[in-house]
Amino acid sequence: MAQYEAVIGLEVHVELKTNTKIFCHSSTEFGADPNHHVCPVCLGLPGVLPVVNKKVVEYAIKAGLALNCQIASFSKFDRKNYYYPDLPKNYQISQYDLPIAEHGHLEINVNGTDKRIGITRVHMEEDAGKLVHQGTISTTPYSLVDYNRTGVPLIEIVSEPDMTSADEAVAYLEKLKAIIQYTGVSDCKMQEGSLRCDANISVRPVGQTELGTKAELKNMNSFKALHKAISYEIERQMEVLEDGEKVVQETRTWDEARGVTLSMRSKEEAHDYRYFPDPDLAPLVIAREWVDEIKASLPELPDERRKRLVSAYGLPEYDAAVLTTTRELADYYEQCVELFNNPKLVSNWIMGDLARMMNASGQEIGDVRISPAQLAKMLQLLDKGTISGKIAKTVFEEMFNTGKDPGQVVEEKGLVQISDAGLIDKVVEEVIAANPKSVEDYRAGKEKAIGFLVGQVMKSTKGKANPGMVNKLLKEKLDK
């Protein structure tokens, strides 16, 4: 089915990190008991009036600037009318024709190729409540509703349909998440719903300019699910066209257990929402001075920081790209390098052992118990020869699990490297005497045999012998 191509656009909902909701003083704290953080305003009870949280507007402008958008001088809120059980007012306060930001872009790199993805718009809106299903939405016998999330501030970031594969969609979402996290306007915790993604997908014959009929995949909350769902949906639509049928415009959901997308409902057209300006909220007139002030407060963003890590520390592009995926990880790296000035070695440990243990334990860099100062201390012990490279891995693992200082771990476990030439010489003699076959093989020209003998010395010293001295002494004796 190579005669078709996919066209993908993403709509990303980002919860803003404000203390209170967008139109009332109810808390936005995550994890409270159901329906704990609610009030008459966010429940839409009769006689109440919403008041805009200024911090929400500031954060929306900040995100728009970070995404290279033009910030509107005049913007307004609109009512988007529809019924759903998680929306007690029967309308959502959103933005329609005059969003806060438009016409932006970001850059992605997939398989070594750079590509610019357009940002159509960024608009503010209130979040709806959360339906709690027993199992999946398609099989649950009933659903419960939690209104804690109702009124939590969102920005919706709508891309142009510039992506053509699941790989590009994931790369776009990863870059978007990184940029938003760097600005500090959201924690973008996908597992807590702070960042959710809808994907609009269509396919068309290669060479056709007209877009095909799209399906919308709702609420993708992990990169893995996004990739699998888009890949499946592209194949599904191609098969529909191959069978001579028509793709139906509809909203679909991803069933992770079955690995398929399922129809939820036919897609409403925009006019079905009967948008109109919210009569309770005055339009927003955005002063240029305020926009300039917010722009001046933007931090160094991921692409800029990646370039600086390459130029300042001489890191390979790949290392710099990995280390700048989050602001916290880049901060961790630079704090460590300030204390131990070997940028590449620090990078190797963070991208290697630390990343491996974080992945295995499901931790983020903010959860890790090893501070940058502790990692620097351990690398100093390694650099001084106090511990060997092999022992360093043991020390590091203990630090990761307990948060103890490396010096304390080395002392408690007796892990100081053996550099006593006399002691190592004695063990080498014992190993040579106990392994005549390997000695014979080495002297017959099988160089690899010395590796076995080195291993036996290290085993005998419980990995604490200085590897360089072991190699030197063994070769001296075997070459006699």
GROMACS .gro file of C-alpha atoms in nm:
model
  480
    1MET     CA    1   0.000   0.000   0.000
    2ALA     CA    2   0.291   0.232  -0.074
    3GLN     CA    3   0.069   0.445  -0.303
    4TYR     CA    4  -0.083   0.622   0.000
    5GLU     CA    5   0.059   0.882   0.234
    6ALA     CA    6  -0.054   0.989   0.580
    7VAL     CA    7  -0.131   1.344   0.692
    8ILE     CA    8  -0.123   1.405   1.067
    9GLY     CA    9  -0.197   1.704   1.285
   10LEU     CA   10  -0.191   1.707   1.665
   11GLU     CA   11  -0.403   1.894   1.918
   12VAL     CA   12  -0.223   1.900   2.250
   13HIS     CA   13  -0.389   1.998   2.576
   14VAL     CA   14  -0.150   2.129   2.840
   15GLU     CA   15  -0.259   2.196   3.198
   16LEU     CA   16  -0.104   2.518   3.326
   17LYS     CA   17   0.078   2.510   3.660
   18THR     CA   18  -0.128   2.768   3.845
   19ASN     CA   19  -0.237   2.732   4.206
   20THR     CA   20  -0.602   2.810   4.129
   21LYS     CA   21  -0.839   2.742   3.843
   22ILE     CA   22  -0.888   2.965   3.540
   23PHE     CA   23  -1.209   3.138   3.650
   24CYS     CA   24  -1.231   3.080   4.030
   25HIS     CA   25  -1.021   3.030   4.343
   26SER     CA   26  -1.062   2.651   4.366
   27SER     CA   27  -0.733   2.464   4.400
   28THR     CA   28  -0.571   2.286   4.106
   29GLU     CA   29  -0.388   2.040   4.333
   30PHE     CA   30  -0.366   1.693   4.176
   31GLY     CA   31  -0.464   1.380   4.365
   32ALA     CA   32  -0.728   1.509   4.606
   33ASP     CA   33  -1.036   1.303   4.690
   34PRO     CA   34  -1.300   1.316   4.413
   35ASN     CA   35  -1.504   1.638   4.398
   36HIS     CA   36  -1.295   1.799   4.674
   37HIS     CA   37  -1.168   2.104   4.483
   38VAL     CA   38  -1.495   2.247   4.348
   39CYS     CA   39  -1.703   2.561   4.399
   40PRO     CA   40  -2.020   2.715   4.252
   41VAL     CA   41  -1.821   2.885   3.973
   42CYS     CA   42  -1.643   2.580   3.833
   43LEU     CA   43  -1.958   2.373   3.876
   44GLY     CA   44  -2.150   2.634   3.677
   45LEU     CA   45  -2.425   2.685   3.935
   46PRO     CA   46  -2.683   2.960   3.859
   47GLY     CA   47  -2.596   3.320   3.949
   48VAL     CA   48  -2.216   3.289   3.954
   49LEU     CA   49  -1.969   3.487   3.742
   50PRO     CA   50  -1.625   3.377   3.620
   51VAL     CA   51  -1.319   3.602   3.669
   52VAL     CA   52  -1.006   3.543   3.457
   53ASN     CA   53  -0.694   3.433   3.640
   54LYS     CA   54  -0.424   3.674   3.514
   55LYS     CA   55  -0.153   3.411   3.563
   56VAL     CA   56  -0.326   3.190   3.305
   57VAL     CA   57  -0.305   3.465   3.043
   58GLU     CA   58   0.060   3.527   3.129
   59TYR     CA   59   0.145   3.157   3.097
   60ALA     CA   60  -0.044   3.126   2.767
   61ILE     CA   61   0.151   3.420   2.625
   62LYS     CA   62   0.477   3.269   2.751
   63ALA     CA   63   0.402   2.935   2.586
   64GLY     CA   64   0.304   3.112   2.263
   65LEU     CA   65   0.629   3.307   2.254
   66ALA     CA   66   0.834   2.993   2.320
   67LEU     CA   67   0.659   2.834   2.021
   68ASN     CA   68   0.748   3.130   1.796
   69CYS     CA   69   0.386   3.248   1.778
   70GLN     CA   70   0.246   3.595   1.721
   71ILE     CA   71   0.066   3.718   2.032
   72ALA     CA   72  -0.274   3.878   1.975
   73SER     CA   73  -0.335   4.237   2.082
   74PHE     CA   74  -0.706   4.162   2.120
   75SER     CA   75  -0.844   3.829   2.226
   76LYS     CA   76  -1.168   3.697   2.379
   77PHE     CA   77  -1.333   3.396   2.536
   78ASP     CA   78  -1.622   3.207   2.373
   79ARG     CA   79  -1.872   2.948   2.483
   80LYS     CA   80  -1.843   2.610   2.314
   81ASN     CA   81  -2.180   2.446   2.359
   82TYR     CA   82  -2.215   2.070   2.393
   83TYR     CA   83  -2.339   1.817   2.642
   84TYR     CA   84  -2.118   1.561   2.809
   85PRO     CA   85  -2.145   1.425   3.166
   86ASP     CA   86  -1.808   1.572   3.270
   87LEU     CA   87  -1.920   1.926   3.175
   88PRO     CA   88  -2.180   2.046   3.429
   89LYS     CA   89  -2.249   2.382   3.254
   90ASN     CA   90  -2.321   2.217   2.918
   91TYR     CA   91  -2.072   2.455   2.765
   92GLN     CA   92  -1.697   2.499   2.788
   93ILE     CA   93  -1.536   2.842   2.805
   94SER     CA   94  -1.275   2.836   2.530
   95GLN     CA   95  -1.149   3.060   2.249
   96TYR     CA   96  -1.278   3.043   1.892
   97ASP     CA   97  -1.188   3.301   1.628
   98LEU     CA   98  -0.952   3.522   1.831
   99PRO     CA   99  -0.704   3.298   2.015
  100ILE     CA  100  -0.424   3.434   2.230
  101ALA     CA  101  -0.146   3.316   1.992
  102GLU     CA  102  -0.113   3.203   1.628
  103HIS     CA  103   0.129   3.124   1.344
  104GLY     CA  104   0.417   2.958   1.530
  105HIS     CA  105   0.646   2.664   1.464
  106LEU     CA  106   0.898   2.426   1.613
  107GLU     CA  107   1.175   2.211   1.467
  108ILE     CA  108   1.200   1.832   1.486
  109ASN     CA  109   1.467   1.588   1.377
  110VAL     CA  110   1.371   1.238   1.264
  111ASN     CA  111   1.639   0.995   1.143
  112GLY     CA  112   1.884   1.281   1.094
  113THR     CA  113   1.645   1.497   0.891
  114ASP     CA  114   1.529   1.836   1.022
  115LYS     CA  115   1.170   1.943   0.965
  116ARG     CA  116   0.969   2.249   1.067
  117ILE     CA  117   0.619   2.181   1.200
  118GLY     CA  118   0.375   2.471   1.197
  119ILE     CA  119   0.175   2.575   1.503
  120THR     CA  120  -0.166   2.696   1.391
  121ARG     CA  121  -0.277   2.844   1.722
  122VAL     CA  122  -0.255   2.840   2.098
  123HIS     CA  123  -0.574   2.912   2.284
  124MET     CA  124  -0.687   2.912   2.647
  125GLU     CA  125  -0.977   2.715   2.784
  126GLU     CA  126  -1.106   2.546   3.096
  127ASP     CA  127  -1.064   2.174   3.145
  128ALA     CA  128  -1.366   1.948   3.185
  129GLY     CA  129  -1.414   1.697   3.468
  130LYS     CA  130  -1.294   1.341   3.454
  131LEU     CA  131  -1.504   1.033   3.390
  132VAL     CA  132  -1.379   0.729   3.577
  133HIS     CA  133  -1.454   0.407   3.391
  134GLN     CA  134  -1.449   0.053   3.517
  135GLY     CA  135  -1.213  -0.093   3.260
  136THR     CA  136  -1.225   0.071   2.916
  137ILE     CA  137  -1.474   0.329   2.789
  138SER     CA  138  -1.615   0.077   2.544
  139THR     CA  139  -1.678  -0.199   2.799
  140THR     CA  140  -1.747  -0.024   3.131
  141PRO     CA  141  -2.093  -0.096   3.281
  142TYR     CA  142  -2.105   0.251   3.441
  143SER     CA  143  -1.888   0.562   3.487
  144LEU     CA  144  -1.828   0.796   3.781
  145VAL     CA  145  -1.749   1.165   3.747
  146ASP     CA  146  -1.490   1.370   3.934
  147TYR     CA  147  -1.518   1.749   3.895
  148ASN     CA  148  -1.184   1.835   4.061
  149ARG     CA  149  -1.038   1.893   3.713
  150THR     CA  150  -1.328   2.112   3.600
  151GLY     CA  151  -1.198   2.464   3.544
  152VAL     CA  152  -0.828   2.374   3.560
  153PRO     CA  153  -0.657   2.605   3.306
  154LEU     CA  154  -0.552   2.458   2.974
  155ILE     CA  155  -0.384   2.579   2.664
  156GLU     CA  156  -0.465   2.386   2.350
  157ILE     CA  157  -0.180   2.383   2.100
  158VAL     CA  158  -0.296   2.298   1.748
  159SER     CA  159  -0.039   2.202   1.486
  160GLU     CA  160  -0.058   2.230   1.113
  161PRO     CA  161  -0.111   1.892   0.936
  162ASP     CA  162   0.261   1.880   0.860
  163MET     CA  163   0.346   1.532   0.992
  164THR     CA  164   0.342   1.220   0.777
  165SER     CA  165   0.435   0.936   1.014
  166ALA     CA  166   0.404   0.815   1.370
  167ASP     CA  167   0.777   0.885   1.419
  168GLU     CA  168   0.729   1.251   1.326
  169ALA     CA  169   0.425   1.284   1.550
  170VAL     CA  170   0.616   1.146   1.849
  171ALA     CA  171   0.917   1.369   1.774
  172TYR     CA  172   0.686   1.672   1.757
  173LEU     CA  173   0.517   1.587   2.088
  174GLU     CA  174   0.852   1.525   2.258
  175LYS     CA  175   0.987   1.861   2.142
  176LEU     CA  176   0.666   2.039   2.237
  177LYS     CA  177   0.673   1.885   2.584
  178ALA     CA  178   1.037   1.985   2.631
  179ILE     CA  179   0.973   2.347   2.528
  180ILE     CA  180   0.671   2.383   2.755
  181GLN     CA  181   0.856   2.227   3.048
  182TYR     CA  182   1.150   2.464   2.998
  183THR     CA  183   0.916   2.764   3.021
  184GLY     CA  184   0.787   2.637   3.355
  185VAL     CA  185   0.420   2.698   3.271
  186SER     CA  186   0.333   2.328   3.310
  187ASP     CA  187   0.490   2.015   3.454
  188CYS     CA  188   0.359   1.821   3.148
  189LYS     CA  189   0.316   1.503   3.354
  190MET     CA  190   0.143   1.274   3.106
  191GLN     CA  191   0.073   1.015   3.376
  192GLU     CA  192  -0.130   1.281   3.566
  193GLY     CA  193  -0.305   1.410   3.255
  194SER     CA  194  -0.116   1.741   3.248
  195LEU     CA  195  -0.036   1.679   2.883
  196ARG     CA  196  -0.284   1.498   2.660
  197CYS     CA  197  -0.287   1.462   2.287
  198ASP     CA  198  -0.552   1.417   2.017
  199ALA     CA  199  -0.434   1.314   1.672
  200ASN     CA  200  -0.612   1.395   1.345
  201ILE     CA  201  -0.515   1.138   1.085
  202SER     CA  202  -0.604   1.099   0.720
  203VAL     CA  203  -0.451   0.921   0.425
  204ARG     CA  204  -0.455   1.009   0.057
  205PRO     CA  205  -0.303   0.880  -0.265
  206VAL     CA  206   0.054   1.000  -0.314
  207GLY     CA  207   0.050   1.316  -0.526
  208GLN     CA  208  -0.303   1.419  -0.432
  209THR     CA  209  -0.320   1.768  -0.281
  210GLU     CA  210  -0.669   1.738  -0.136
  211LEU     CA  211  -0.676   1.601   0.216
  212GLY     CA  212  -0.847   1.271   0.284
  213THR     CA  213  -1.127   1.225   0.537
  214LYS     CA  214  -0.979   1.237   0.885
  215ALA     CA  215  -1.042   1.044   1.202
  216GLU     CA  216  -0.962   1.194   1.541
  217LEU     CA  217  -0.789   0.980   1.803
  218LYS     CA  218  -0.871   1.110   2.150
  219ASN     CA  219  -0.663   1.146   2.465
  220MET     CA  220  -0.331   0.980   2.391
  221ASN     CA  221  -0.138   1.006   2.716
  222SER     CA  222   0.192   0.837   2.639
  223PHE     CA  223   0.441   0.852   2.354
  224LYS     CA  224   0.423   0.476   2.315
  225ALA     CA  225   0.043   0.478   2.285
  226LEU     CA  226   0.055   0.769   2.040
  227HIS     CA  227   0.298   0.586   1.813
  228LYS     CA  228   0.108   0.259   1.820
  229ALA     CA  229  -0.233   0.420   1.772
  230ILE     CA  230  -0.125   0.637   1.477
  231SER     CA  231   0.052   0.346   1.309
  232TYR     CA  232  -0.259   0.129   1.347
  233GLU     CA  233  -0.496   0.404   1.226
  234ILE     CA  234  -0.290   0.474   0.914
  235GLU     CA  235  -0.295   0.106   0.822
  236ARG     CA  236  -0.669   0.082   0.895
  237GLN     CA  237  -0.757   0.376   0.670
  238MET     CA  238  -0.539   0.246   0.390
  239GLU     CA  239  -0.713  -0.090   0.406
  240VAL     CA  240  -1.054   0.082   0.397
  241LEU     CA  241  -0.955   0.267   0.079
  242GLU     CA  242  -0.801  -0.044  -0.073
  243ASP     CA  243  -1.133  -0.222  -0.021
  244GLY     CA  244  -1.305   0.052  -0.221
  245GLU     CA  245  -1.484   0.195   0.082
  246LYS     CA  246  -1.485   0.546   0.230
  247VAL     CA  247  -1.318   0.658   0.552
  248VAL     CA  248  -1.580   0.799   0.790
  249GLN     CA  249  -1.513   1.124   0.975
  250GLU     CA  250  -1.539   1.021   1.337
  251THR     CA  251  -1.380   1.027   1.680
  252ARG     CA  252  -1.197   0.709   1.777
  253THR     CA  253  -1.028   0.579   2.090
  254TRP     CA  254  -0.719   0.364   2.134
  255ASP     CA  255  -0.777   0.027   2.300
  256GLU     CA  256  -0.435  -0.057   2.441
  257ALA     CA  257  -0.525  -0.411   2.542
  258ARG     CA  258  -0.649  -0.508   2.195
  259GLY     CA  259  -0.406  -0.288   2.004
  260VAL     CA  260  -0.680  -0.133   1.788
  261THR     CA  261  -0.863   0.197   1.746
  262LEU     CA  262  -1.240   0.188   1.805
  263SER     CA  263  -1.515   0.424   1.694
  264MET     CA  264  -1.658   0.646   1.972
  265ARG     CA  265  -1.891   0.880   1.784
  266SER     CA  266  -1.929   1.065   1.455
  267LYS     CA  267  -1.730   1.388   1.454
  268GLU     CA  268  -1.921   1.704   1.531
  269GLU     CA  269  -1.871   1.989   1.286
  270ALA     CA  270  -1.750   2.319   1.428
  271HIS     CA  271  -2.087   2.484   1.380
  272ASP     CA  272  -2.248   2.216   1.596
  273TYR     CA  273  -2.082   2.380   1.896
  274ARG     CA  274  -2.271   2.707   1.835
  275TYR     CA  275  -1.980   2.920   1.954
  276PHE     CA  276  -2.059   3.270   2.075
  277PRO     CA  277  -1.862   3.526   2.283
  278ASP     CA  278  -1.893   3.459   2.654
  279PRO     CA  279  -2.112   3.743   2.786
  280ASP     CA  280  -1.968   3.717   3.138
  281LEU     CA  281  -1.606   3.777   3.039
  282ALA     CA  282  -1.469   4.101   2.897
  283PRO     CA  283  -1.237   4.075   2.593
  284LEU     CA  284  -0.863   4.081   2.660
  285VAL     CA  285  -0.657   4.378   2.540
  286ILE     CA  286  -0.293   4.269   2.556
  287ALA     CA  287  -0.040   4.548   2.606
  288ARG     CA  288   0.279   4.513   2.399
  289GLU     CA  289   0.483   4.616   2.701
  290TRP     CA  290   0.350   4.316   2.893
  291VAL     CA  291   0.432   4.080   2.606
  292ASP     CA  292   0.785   4.223   2.589
  293GLU     CA  293   0.823   4.176   2.964
  294ILE     CA  294   0.714   3.811   2.940
  295LYS     CA  295   0.943   3.755   2.641
  296ALA     CA  296   1.238   3.887   2.840
  297SER     CA  297   1.162   3.632   3.114
  298LEU     CA  298   1.183   3.331   2.880
  299PRO     CA  299   1.459   3.090   2.981
  300GLU     CA  300   1.712   2.933   2.748
  301LEU     CA  301   1.504   2.686   2.545
  302PRO     CA  302   1.600   2.327   2.447
  303ASP     CA  303   1.751   2.398   2.103
  304GLU     CA  304   1.958   2.689   2.232
  305ARG     CA  305   2.080   2.487   2.528
  306ARG     CA  306   2.168   2.189   2.309
  307LYS     CA  307   2.383   2.410   2.088
  308ARG     CA  308   2.551   2.565   2.392
  309LEU     CA  309   2.634   2.225   2.545
  310VAL     CA  310   2.804   2.128   2.219
  311SER     CA  311   3.007   2.449   2.196
  312ALA     CA  312   3.084   2.496   2.566
  313TYR     CA  313   3.164   2.136   2.661
  314GLY     CA  314   3.260   1.979   2.330
  315LEU     CA  315   2.983   1.720   2.359
  316PRO     CA  316   2.864   1.520   2.058
  317GLU     CA  317   2.529   1.640   1.919
  318TYR     CA  318   2.366   1.316   2.031
  319ASP     CA  319   2.473   1.360   2.394
  320ALA     CA  320   2.360   1.721   2.398
  321ALA     CA  321   2.020   1.628   2.250
  322VAL     CA  322   1.963   1.359   2.514
  323LEU     CA  323   2.078   1.578   2.804
  324THR     CA  324   1.848   1.865   2.704
  325THR     CA  325   1.530   1.661   2.672
  326THR     CA  326   1.423   1.814   3.003
  327ARG     CA  327   1.537   2.128   3.180
  328GLU     CA  328   1.591   1.932   3.502
  329LEU     CA  329   1.822   1.680   3.333
  330ALA     CA  330   2.025   1.956   3.168
  331ASP     CA  331   2.051   2.138   3.502
  332TYR     CA  332   2.165   1.816   3.671
  333TYR     CA  333   2.434   1.764   3.408
  334GLU     CA  334   2.570   2.119   3.428
  335GLN     CA  335   2.574   2.120   3.809
  336CYS     CA  336   2.779   1.800   3.802
  337VAL     CA  337   3.023   1.935   3.542
  338GLU     CA  338   3.080   2.244   3.756
  339LEU     CA  339   3.216   2.013   4.027
  340PHE     CA  340   3.392   1.757   3.808
  341ASN     CA  341   3.527   1.908   3.491
  342ASN     CA  342   3.517   1.611   3.257
  343PRO     CA  343   3.205   1.681   3.048
  344LYS     CA  344   3.211   1.364   2.839
  345LEU     CA  345   3.266   1.131   3.135
  346VAL     CA  346   2.979   1.297   3.323
  347SER     CA  347   2.761   1.261   3.014
  348ASN     CA  348   2.850   0.892   2.984
  349TRP     CA  349   2.747   0.820   3.344
  350ILE     CA  350   2.420   1.013   3.317
  351MET     CA  351   2.323   0.864   2.980
  352GLY     CA  352   2.446   0.519   3.081
  353ASP     CA  353   2.409   0.389   3.436
  354LEU     CA  354   2.185   0.668   3.564
  355ALA     CA  355   1.942   0.651   3.269
  356ARG     CA  356   1.933   0.271   3.289
  357MET     CA  357   1.844   0.273   3.658
  358MET     CA  358   1.591   0.550   3.612
  359ASN     CA  359   1.418   0.354   3.335
  360ALA     CA  360   1.417   0.034   3.540
  361SER     CA  361   1.269   0.208   3.845
  362GLY     CA  362   1.037   0.443   3.657
  363GLN     CA  363   1.196   0.751   3.814
  364GLU     CA  364   1.236   1.099   3.668
  365ILE     CA  365   1.556   1.295   3.728
  366GLY     CA  366   1.379   1.491   4.002
  367ASP     CA  367   1.319   1.167   4.192
  368VAL     CA  368   1.680   1.047   4.184
  369ARG     CA  369   1.850   1.029   4.525
  370ILE     CA  370   2.200   1.088   4.389
  371SER     CA  371   2.269   1.461   4.388
  372PRO     CA  372   2.498   1.616   4.125
  373ALA     CA  373   2.752   1.678   4.404
  374GLN     CA  374   2.747   1.308   4.501
  375LEU     CA  375   2.796   1.195   4.143
  376ALA     CA  376   3.088   1.439   4.112
  377LYS     CA  377   3.243   1.298   4.433
  378MET     CA  378   3.217   0.944   4.299
  379LEU     CA  379   3.384   1.043   3.974
  380GLN     CA  380   3.662   1.209   4.173
  381LEU     CA  381   3.721   0.880   4.360
  382LEU     CA  382   3.739   0.705   4.025
  383ASP     CA  383   3.971   0.967   3.884
  384LYS     CA  384   4.210   0.939   4.180
  385GLY     CA  385   4.220   0.561   4.152
  386THR     CA  386   4.058   0.512   4.492
  387ILE     CA  387   3.801   0.285   4.324
  388SER     CA  388   3.817   0.097   3.996
  389GLY     CA  389   3.569   0.138   3.711
  390LYS     CA  390   3.405  -0.190   3.804
  391ILE     CA  391   3.378  -0.097   4.171
  392ALA     CA  392   3.239   0.244   4.070
  393LYS     CA  393   2.936   0.071   3.922
  394THR     CA  394   2.877  -0.110   4.252
  395VAL     CA  395   2.915   0.217   4.444
  396PHE     CA  396   2.683   0.398   4.205
  397GLU     CA  397   2.411   0.136   4.238
  398GLU     CA  398   2.426   0.159   4.618
  399MET     CA  399   2.411   0.541   4.597
  400PHE     CA  400   2.108   0.518   4.366
  401ASN     CA  401   1.923   0.287   4.605
  402THR     CA  402   2.015   0.456   4.934
  403GLY     CA  403   2.118   0.814   4.858
  404LYS     CA  404   2.441   0.760   5.056
  405ASP     CA  405   2.762   0.952   4.985
  406PRO     CA  406   3.013   0.756   4.771
  407GLY     CA  407   3.280   0.781   5.043
  408GLN     CA  408   3.043   0.624   5.295
  409VAL     CA  409   2.958   0.339   5.055
  410VAL     CA  410   3.326   0.270   4.983
  411GLU     CA  411   3.409   0.265   5.355
  412GLU     CA  412   3.112   0.052   5.463
  413LYS     CA  413   3.167  -0.208   5.193
  414GLY     CA  414   3.549  -0.204   5.198
  415LEU     CA  415   3.570  -0.120   4.830
  416VAL     CA  416   3.897   0.076   4.816
  417GLN     CA  417   4.097  -0.028   4.512
  418ILE     CA  418   4.402  -0.247   4.577
  419SER     CA  419   4.709  -0.073   4.433
  420ASP     CA  420   4.967  -0.250   4.648
  421ALA     CA  421   5.208  -0.396   4.388
  422GLY     CA  422   5.332  -0.663   4.626
  423LEU     CA  423   4.984  -0.789   4.706
  424ILE     CA  424   4.876  -0.793   4.341
  425ASP     CA  425   5.201  -0.965   4.241
  426LYS     CA  426   5.127  -1.244   4.491
  427VAL     CA  427   4.778  -1.301   4.350
  428VAL     CA  428   4.911  -1.296   3.992
  429GLU     CA  429   5.162  -1.569   4.079
  430GLU     CA  430   4.883  -1.780   4.230
  431VAL     CA  431   4.662  -1.739   3.923
  432ILE     CA  432   4.946  -1.831   3.682
  433ALA     CA  433   5.023  -2.141   3.884
  434ALA     CA  434   4.659  -2.248   3.892
  435ASN     CA  435   4.593  -2.201   3.519
  436PRO     CA  436   4.878  -2.361   3.318
  437LYS     CA  437   4.660  -2.422   3.012
  438SER     CA  438   4.577  -2.051   2.974
  439VAL     CA  439   4.943  -1.963   3.026
  440GLU     CA  440   5.039  -2.212   2.756
  441ASP     CA  441   4.774  -2.074   2.518
  442TYR     CA  442   4.896  -1.717   2.567
  443ARG     CA  443   5.257  -1.814   2.508
  444ALA     CA  444   5.144  -2.001   2.195
  445GLY     CA  445   5.009  -1.674   2.055
  446LYS     CA  446   4.650  -1.674   2.177
  447GLU     CA  447   4.638  -1.316   2.308
  448LYS     CA  448   4.282  -1.354   2.436
  449ALA     CA  449   4.398  -1.602   2.701
  450ILE     CA  450   4.533  -1.314   2.909
  451GLY     CA  451   4.179  -1.181   2.947
  452PHE     CA  452   4.080  -1.497   3.132
  453LEU     CA  453   4.379  -1.464   3.364
  454VAL     CA  454   4.300  -1.098   3.436
  455GLY     CA  455   3.946  -1.205   3.520
  456GLN     CA  456   4.077  -1.466   3.764
  457VAL     CA  457   4.289  -1.205   3.944
  458MET     CA  458   3.992  -0.968   3.966
  459LYS     CA  459   3.773  -1.251   4.092
  460SER     CA  460   4.029  -1.343   4.357
  461THR     CA  461   4.047  -0.979   4.476
  462LYS     CA  462   3.668  -0.933   4.457
  463GLY     CA  463   3.710  -0.679   4.179
  464LYS     CA  464   3.926  -0.446   4.387
  465ALA     CA  465   4.265  -0.494   4.219
  466ASN     CA  466   4.388  -0.205   4.007
  467PRO     CA  467   4.316  -0.335   3.652
  468GLY     CA  468   4.609  -0.147   3.499
  469MET     CA  469   4.858  -0.298   3.746
  470VAL     CA  470   4.710  -0.644   3.700
  471ASN     CA  471   4.753  -0.628   3.323
  472LYS     CA  472   5.108  -0.493   3.352
  473LEU     CA  473   5.226  -0.754   3.603
  474LEU     CA  474   5.064  -1.043   3.417
  475LYS     CA  475   5.223  -0.948   3.086
  476GLU     CA  476   5.565  -0.904   3.246
  477LYS     CA  477   5.552  -1.252   3.396
  478LEU     CA  478   5.398  -1.426   3.093
  479ASP     CA  479   5.639  -1.265   2.846
  480LYS     CA  480   5.950  -1.382   3.034
   0.00000   0.00000   0.00000
